[in-house]
C-alpha angles and dihedrals in degrees: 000000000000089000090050082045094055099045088054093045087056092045094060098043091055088048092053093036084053082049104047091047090041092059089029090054096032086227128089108214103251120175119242107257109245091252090052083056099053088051101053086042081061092049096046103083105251094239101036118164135198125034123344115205125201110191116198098019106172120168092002096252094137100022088054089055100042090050087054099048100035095046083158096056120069103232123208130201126194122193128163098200121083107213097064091034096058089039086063091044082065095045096059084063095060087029110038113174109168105206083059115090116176120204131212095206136102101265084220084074091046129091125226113183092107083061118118095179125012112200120190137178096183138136124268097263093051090049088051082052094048096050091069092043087050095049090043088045118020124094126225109273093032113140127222124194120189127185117210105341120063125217106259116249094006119113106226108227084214141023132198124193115218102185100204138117096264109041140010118194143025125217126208119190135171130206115248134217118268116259124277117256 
């Protein structure tokens, strides 16, 4: 009875704290669907180097992956809330990949410019955010992927249609140089 009593204790403490970080954040953290994936792995140049950011990582579902196929690339994810933060915490003991570090911080607070390659799967006021952030941050060359929601105002150099129920496009864009004097 107390053990039954604890786990739904602990149960009900990750739903409203899904809750609390979902209307605080204004973003719920849903996993990228599997085709999603396979688009943003063909967006993400085959033999990338340098750091790799997930914003946004949630359960681990993307930065896992990346970690695995990128083993020469340090990958970071960032995720405010704390329940799937803490589930791909534990992932990371059945799964451990050492060039993979996952954040518990607001990617807002973060900087980026060390950032090769930026992927999101955010919601379209966060991507209007992080246009600014990435304009102010980002160095030329660096490349963004976004799956599902494009930057506003920005002209993706590539799109990838993903056809299912979640998301229908990727967007690849890469940071240009800055104009000419």
């Amino acid at each position: 009875m107390i053990l039954e009593a604890v786990f739904l204790g602990l149960y009900l403490s990750a739903v409203v704290s899904l809750v609390v970080y979902t209307y605080s954040t204004g973003i719920s953290p849903v996993p990228s669907t599997r085709r999603a994936r396979a688009r943003v792995f063909e967006l993400v140049p085959e033999g990338a180097a340098g750091t790799i950011v997930d914003l946004g990582s949630g359960w681990g579902t993307l930065a896992f992956r990346l970690a695995r196929r990128h083993p020469a690339c340090r990958v970071v994810g960032y995720e405010l809330s704390p329940v799937p933060w803490l589930f791909s915490q534990a992932r990371r003991l059945v799964q451990p990949r050492p060039n993979l570090a996952l954040l518990r911080k607001d990617f807002f607070g973060v900087p980026l410019s060390g950032a090769a390659i930026v992927v999101c799967y955010l919601w379209p006021e966060g991507m209007r955010r992080l246009r600014e952030k990435f304009e102010r941050e980002l160095t030329p060359g660096t490349i963004v992927v976004s799956n599902h929601f494009p930057v506003p105002g920005w002209k993706p150099a590539a799109t990838l249609p993903v056809g299912d129920f979640f998301t229908r496009e990727v967007y690849l864009y890469r940071i240009p140089p800055p104009p000419a004097e």
